[in-house]
PDB file of C-alpha atoms in Angstrom:
ATOM      1  CA  MET A   1     130.289 118.797 116.040  1.00 87.00           C
ATOM      2  CA  ILE A   2     130.957 115.051 115.034  1.00 90.00           C
ATOM      3  CA  THR A   3     128.356 112.696 114.687  1.00 93.00           C
ATOM      4  CA  ILE A   4     128.069 108.339 114.168  1.00 94.00           C
ATOM      5  CA  SER A   5     125.530 106.826 113.077  1.00 95.00           C
ATOM      6  CA  GLU A   6     124.284 103.607 111.838  1.00 95.00           C
ATOM      7  CA  VAL A   7     125.082 103.377 108.073  1.00 95.00           C
ATOM      8  CA  THR A   8     120.912 101.936 106.480  1.00 94.00           C
ATOM      9  CA  ILE A   9     121.053  99.880 103.110  1.00 93.00           C
ATOM     10  CA  ASN A  10     120.091 103.286 101.539  1.00 95.00           C
ATOM     11  CA  ASP A  11     123.205 105.176 102.898  1.00 96.00           C
ATOM     12  CA  ILE A  12     125.302 102.912 100.093  1.00 95.00           C
ATOM     13  CA  LYS A  13     124.727 105.603  97.519  1.00 96.00           C
ATOM     14  CA  GLN A  14     126.686 108.097  99.820  1.00 96.00           C
ATOM     15  CA  ILE A  15     129.576 105.557 100.653  1.00 97.00           C
ATOM     16  CA  GLN A  16     130.640 105.240  97.054  1.00 97.00           C
ATOM     17  CA  ASN A  17     130.830 108.859  96.697  1.00 96.00           C
ATOM     18  CA  ILE A  18     133.241 109.823  99.621  1.00 97.00           C
ATOM     19  CA  VAL A  19     134.564 106.326  98.232  1.00 97.00           C
ATOM     20  CA  ASN A  20     135.308 108.346  94.594  1.00 96.00           C
ATOM     21  CA  ILE A  21     136.890 110.756  96.055  1.00 96.00           C
ATOM     22  CA  THR A  22     138.871 109.854  98.477  1.00 96.00           C
ATOM     23  CA  TRP A  23     140.493 106.683  96.836  1.00 94.00           C
ATOM     24  CA  PRO A  24     142.095 108.309  93.637  1.00 95.00           C
ATOM     25  CA  ILE A  25     143.246 110.946  96.066  1.00 93.00           C
ATOM     26  CA  THR A  26     144.296 109.027  98.431  1.00 92.00           C
ATOM     27  CA  TYR A  27     146.214 105.671  96.653  1.00 93.00           C
ATOM     28  CA  GLY A  28     146.455 107.658  92.942  1.00 92.00           C
ATOM     29  CA  GLU A  29     150.141 107.701  93.395  1.00 92.00           C
ATOM     30  CA  ILE A  30     150.811 104.178  95.003  1.00 93.00           C
ATOM     31  CA  LEU A  31     148.390 102.180  92.632  1.00 93.00           C
ATOM     32  CA  SER A  32     147.766 102.088  88.875  1.00 94.00           C
ATOM     33  CA  LYS A  33     144.177 103.246  87.675  1.00 94.00           C
ATOM     34  CA  GLU A  34     143.963 100.060  86.422  1.00 96.00           C
ATOM     35  CA  GLN A  35     144.394  98.480  89.990  1.00 95.00           C
ATOM     36  CA  LEU A  36     142.431 101.257  91.717  1.00 95.00           C
ATOM     37  CA  ASP A  37     139.434 100.576  89.218  1.00 95.00           C
ATOM     38  CA  TYR A  38     139.229  96.982  90.219  1.00 96.00           C
ATOM     39  CA  MET A  39     139.428  97.809  93.974  1.00 96.00           C
ATOM     40  CA  LEU A  40     136.731  99.905  93.823  1.00 95.00           C
ATOM     41  CA  GLY A  41     134.469  97.493  91.890  1.00 95.00           C
ATOM     42  CA  LEU A  42     135.628  94.690  94.060  1.00 94.00           C
ATOM     43  CA  PHE A  43     135.232  96.083  97.400  1.00 94.00           C
ATOM     44  CA  TYR A  44     132.589  98.808  96.378  1.00 96.00           C
ATOM     45  CA  SER A  45     130.210  98.122  93.805  1.00 96.00           C
ATOM     46  CA  THR A  46     126.346  98.236  94.844  1.00 96.00           C
ATOM     47  CA  GLU A  47     126.615  94.718  95.118  1.00 96.00           C
ATOM     48  CA  ALA A  48     129.493  94.199  97.101  1.00 95.00           C
ATOM     49  CA  LEU A  49     128.435  97.280  99.422  1.00 95.00           C
ATOM     50  CA  THR A  50     124.796  95.775  99.546  1.00 94.00           C
ATOM     51  CA  GLU A  51     126.795  91.811 100.659  1.00 94.00           C
ATOM     52  CA  GLN A  52     128.611  93.246 103.185  1.00 92.00           C
ATOM     53  CA  TYR A  53     125.444  94.871 104.705  1.00 92.00           C
ATOM     54  CA  ASN A  54     123.321  92.143 104.743  1.00 93.00           C
ATOM     55  CA  LYS A  55     125.578  89.944 106.211  1.00 90.00           C
ATOM     56  CA  LYS A  56     126.355  92.196 109.159  1.00 88.00           C
ATOM     57  CA  VAL A  57     129.929  91.111 109.605  1.00 84.00           C
ATOM     58  CA  GLN A  58     130.564  94.459 109.350  1.00 91.00           C
ATOM     59  CA  LEU A  59     129.521  97.442 110.446  1.00 95.00           C
ATOM     60  CA  PHE A  60     129.045 100.719 108.700  1.00 96.00           C
ATOM     61  CA  TYR A  61     128.699 103.619 110.249  1.00 97.00           C
ATOM     62  CA  MET A  62     128.083 107.441 108.270  1.00 97.00           C
ATOM     63  CA  ILE A  63     130.362 110.128 109.904  1.00 97.00           C
ATOM     64  CA  ASP A  64     128.684 113.389 110.063  1.00 95.00           C
ATOM     65  CA  GLU A  65     129.986 117.178 110.924  1.00 93.00           C
ATOM     66  CA  ASP A  66     127.574 119.381 111.747  1.00 90.00           C
ATOM     67  CA  GLU A  67     124.582 117.181 109.982  1.00 86.00           C
ATOM     68  CA  ALA A  68     126.898 117.233 106.609  1.00 92.00           C
ATOM     69  CA  ASN A  69     128.531 113.744 105.992  1.00 95.00           C
ATOM     70  CA  ILE A  70     132.075 113.614 105.638  1.00 97.00           C
ATOM     71  CA  GLY A  71     132.992 109.641 105.605  1.00 97.00           C
ATOM     72  CA  PHE A  72     132.250 106.525 106.641  1.00 97.00           C
ATOM     73  CA  ILE A  73     133.945 103.578 108.588  1.00 97.00           C
ATOM     74  CA  GLY A  74     133.369  99.984 108.516  1.00 96.00           C
ATOM     75  CA  ILE A  75     133.814  97.743 111.317  1.00 97.00           C
ATOM     76  CA  GLU A  76     134.742  94.629 113.007  1.00 97.00           C
ATOM     77  CA  HIS A  77     133.574  93.199 116.092  1.00 96.00           C
ATOM     78  CA  ASN A  78     135.592  89.817 117.774  1.00 96.00           C
ATOM     79  CA  TYR A  79     137.716  89.843 114.352  1.00 97.00           C
ATOM     80  CA  ASN A  80     138.654  86.316 113.953  1.00 95.00           C
ATOM     81  CA  GLY A  81     137.221  84.902 116.928  1.00 96.00           C
ATOM     82  CA  GLN A  82     139.934  87.648 119.281  1.00 96.00           C
ATOM     83  CA  ALA A  83     139.093  90.370 121.869  1.00 97.00           C
ATOM     84  CA  ALA A  84     139.766  92.888 118.746  1.00 98.00           C
ATOM     85  CA  THR A  85     137.615  95.075 116.593  1.00 98.00           C
ATOM     86  CA  LYS A  86     138.903  95.380 113.008  1.00 98.00           C
ATOM     87  CA  ILE A  87     138.806  98.951 111.628  1.00 98.00           C
ATOM     88  CA  HIS A  88     138.031  97.667 107.742  1.00 96.00           C
ATOM     89  CA  LYS A  89     137.225 101.158 106.124  1.00 96.00           C
ATOM     90  CA  ILE A  90     137.611 104.541 107.362  1.00 96.00           C
ATOM     91  CA  TYR A  91     137.985 107.397 105.116  1.00 96.00           C
ATOM     92  CA  LEU A  92     136.904 110.945 105.794  1.00 96.00           C
ATOM     93  CA  LEU A  93     136.493 113.757 102.783  1.00 96.00           C
ATOM     94  CA  PRO A  94     140.263 115.270 102.212  1.00 94.00           C
ATOM     95  CA  GLU A  95     139.015 118.654 102.914  1.00 94.00           C
ATOM     96  CA  THR A  96     138.306 117.152 106.529  1.00 93.00           C
ATOM     97  CA  GLN A  97     141.422 115.924 107.107  1.00 86.00           C
ATOM     98  CA  GLY A  98     144.318 117.553 109.311  1.00 88.00           C
ATOM     99  CA  LYS A  99     141.460 119.260 111.590  1.00 91.00           C
ATOM    100  CA  GLY A 100     141.320 116.242 114.091  1.00 93.00           C
ATOM    101  CA  ILE A 101     138.120 114.431 112.755  1.00 95.00           C
ATOM    102  CA  GLY A 102     140.205 111.274 112.501  1.00 95.00           C
ATOM    103  CA  LYS A 103     141.790 111.045 115.605  1.00 96.00           C
ATOM    104  CA  LYS A 104     137.843 112.032 117.299  1.00 95.00           C
ATOM    105  CA  VAL A 105     136.551 109.137 115.044  1.00 96.00           C
ATOM    106  CA  VAL A 106     138.815 106.673 116.273  1.00 97.00           C
ATOM    107  CA  ASP A 107     137.994 107.702 119.877  1.00 96.00           C
ATOM    108  CA  GLU A 108     134.643 106.791 118.765  1.00 95.00           C
ATOM    109  CA  ILE A 109     135.814 104.061 117.012  1.00 97.00           C
ATOM    110  CA  GLU A 110     137.385 102.811 120.864  1.00 97.00           C
ATOM    111  CA  LYS A 111     134.485 103.410 122.512  1.00 97.00           C
ATOM    112  CA  LEU A 112     132.072 100.685 120.466  1.00 96.00           C
ATOM    113  CA  ALA A 113     134.997  98.397 120.848  1.00 98.00           C
ATOM    114  CA  LYS A 114     135.265  98.295 124.314  1.00 98.00           C
ATOM    115  CA  ASN A 115     131.624  98.188 125.192  1.00 97.00           C
ATOM    116  CA  ASN A 116     132.221  95.154 122.796  1.00 97.00           C
ATOM    117  CA  ASN A 117     134.931  93.836 125.274  1.00 97.00           C
ATOM    118  CA  SER A 118     138.124  94.065 122.775  1.00 98.00           C
ATOM    119  CA  LYS A 119     141.387  94.853 123.828  1.00 98.00           C
ATOM    120  CA  ALA A 120     142.835  96.083 120.481  1.00 98.00           C
ATOM    121  CA  LEU A 121     141.802  97.668 117.390  1.00 98.00           C
ATOM    122  CA  LEU A 122     142.799  96.164 114.199  1.00 98.00           C
ATOM    123  CA  LEU A 123     143.423  97.372 111.022  1.00 98.00           C
ATOM    124  CA  ASN A 124     145.150  96.764 107.412  1.00 97.00           C
ATOM    125  CA  VAL A 125     146.937 100.018 105.819  1.00 97.00           C
ATOM    126  CA  ASN A 126     148.812 100.052 102.798  1.00 96.00           C
ATOM    127  CA  ARG A 127     153.070 100.290 103.422  1.00 96.00           C
ATOM    128  CA  PHE A 128     153.070 102.983 101.468  1.00 94.00           C
ATOM    129  CA  ASN A 129     149.714 105.250 102.395  1.00 93.00           C
ATOM    130  CA  THR A 130     150.466 109.007 103.972  1.00 90.00           C
ATOM    131  CA  ALA A 131     148.159 107.937 107.121  1.00 93.00           C
ATOM    132  CA  LEU A 132     150.701 105.763 108.150  1.00 95.00           C
ATOM    133  CA  GLY A 133     152.207 108.695 110.499  1.00 95.00           C
ATOM    134  CA  PHE A 134     148.836 109.800 111.794  1.00 96.00           C
ATOM    135  CA  TYR A 135     147.873 105.650 112.974  1.00 97.00           C
ATOM    136  CA  LYS A 136     151.387 105.801 114.252  1.00 97.00           C
ATOM    137  CA  LYS A 137     151.060 109.035 116.245  1.00 97.00           C
ATOM    138  CA  ILE A 138     147.631 107.779 117.520  1.00 97.00           C
ATOM    139  CA  GLY A 139     149.098 105.378 119.028  1.00 98.00           C
ATOM    140  CA  PHE A 140     148.599 102.565 116.321  1.00 98.00           C
ATOM    141  CA  GLU A 141     151.365 100.068 116.300  1.00 98.00           C
ATOM    142  CA  VAL A 142     152.837  97.433 113.224  1.00 98.00           C
ATOM    143  CA  ALA A 143     151.984  94.568 114.018  1.00 97.00           C
ATOM    144  CA  GLN A 144     153.393  92.246 111.014  1.00 97.00           C
ATOM    145  CA  GLU A 145     153.607  92.976 106.957  1.00 98.00           C
ATOM    146  CA  VAL A 146     151.102  91.448 104.418  1.00 98.00           C
ATOM    147  CA  ASP A 147     150.870  90.398 101.021  1.00 97.00           C
ATOM    148  CA  ILE A 148     147.105  90.055 100.167  1.00 96.00           C
ATOM    149  CA  GLU A 149     146.313  88.981  96.643  1.00 96.00           C
ATOM    150  CA  ILE A 150     142.930  90.295  95.571  1.00 96.00           C
ATOM    151  CA  GLY A 151     142.667  88.565  92.458  1.00 95.00           C
ATOM    152  CA  ASN A 152     143.698  89.993  88.269  1.00 94.00           C
ATOM    153  CA  GLY A 153     147.298  89.440  89.613  1.00 94.00           C
ATOM    154  CA  TYR A 154     147.094  92.646  91.902  1.00 95.00           C
ATOM    155  CA  LEU A 155     148.431  92.537  95.268  1.00 93.00           C
ATOM    156  CA  MET A 156     147.505  94.454  98.744  1.00 95.00           C
ATOM    157  CA  GLU A 157     150.758  95.857 100.193  1.00 96.00           C
ATOM    158  CA  ASP A 158     150.070  96.216 103.877  1.00 97.00           C
ATOM    159  CA  TYR A 159     150.820  97.024 107.495  1.00 98.00           C
ATOM    160  CA  VAL A 160     148.949  95.434 109.811  1.00 98.00           C
ATOM    161  CA  MET A 161     148.358  97.770 112.763  1.00 98.00           C
ATOM    162  CA  GLU A 162     147.375  97.264 116.027  1.00 98.00           C
ATOM    163  CA  LYS A 163     146.255  99.474 119.168  1.00 98.00           C
ATOM    164  CA  LYS A 164     145.666  98.376 123.121  1.00 98.00           C
ATOM    165  CA  LEU A 165     142.690  99.599 124.671  1.00 98.00           C
TER     166      LEU A 165
END
């Protein structure tokens, strides 16, 4: 059984553990080791996660299967003043992928979004990420292509994807 529960400040280390397992597998063939390390520090250092958690703009949830933590999400309702929920982060441990869990998690995000009067889900996905096919399969469409400068000469080369609710 999959459950989603709000993160506490004490879950930051677990989020970092999941990221340190999933990111090298997800992005290892897409990004250089230097860019990967830079982005992990930028987005997932203890300081960065604490700040994101404390600001409460992005809501974090842990994903558990039979009481074992298998992933996390970070979402933002009313993204940019729109009736939309942005999925900023969605990571599941590699051994859980391909078992329908990702679809169940997105279904739960949809429920949270609808409860907050969202009419759409939004997310960014690296243009070379294999998850692109998964998102298309569950109803997301590419809305635009963006290059986001993140410092140190690095770019995030993403598609912005949208799913109408």
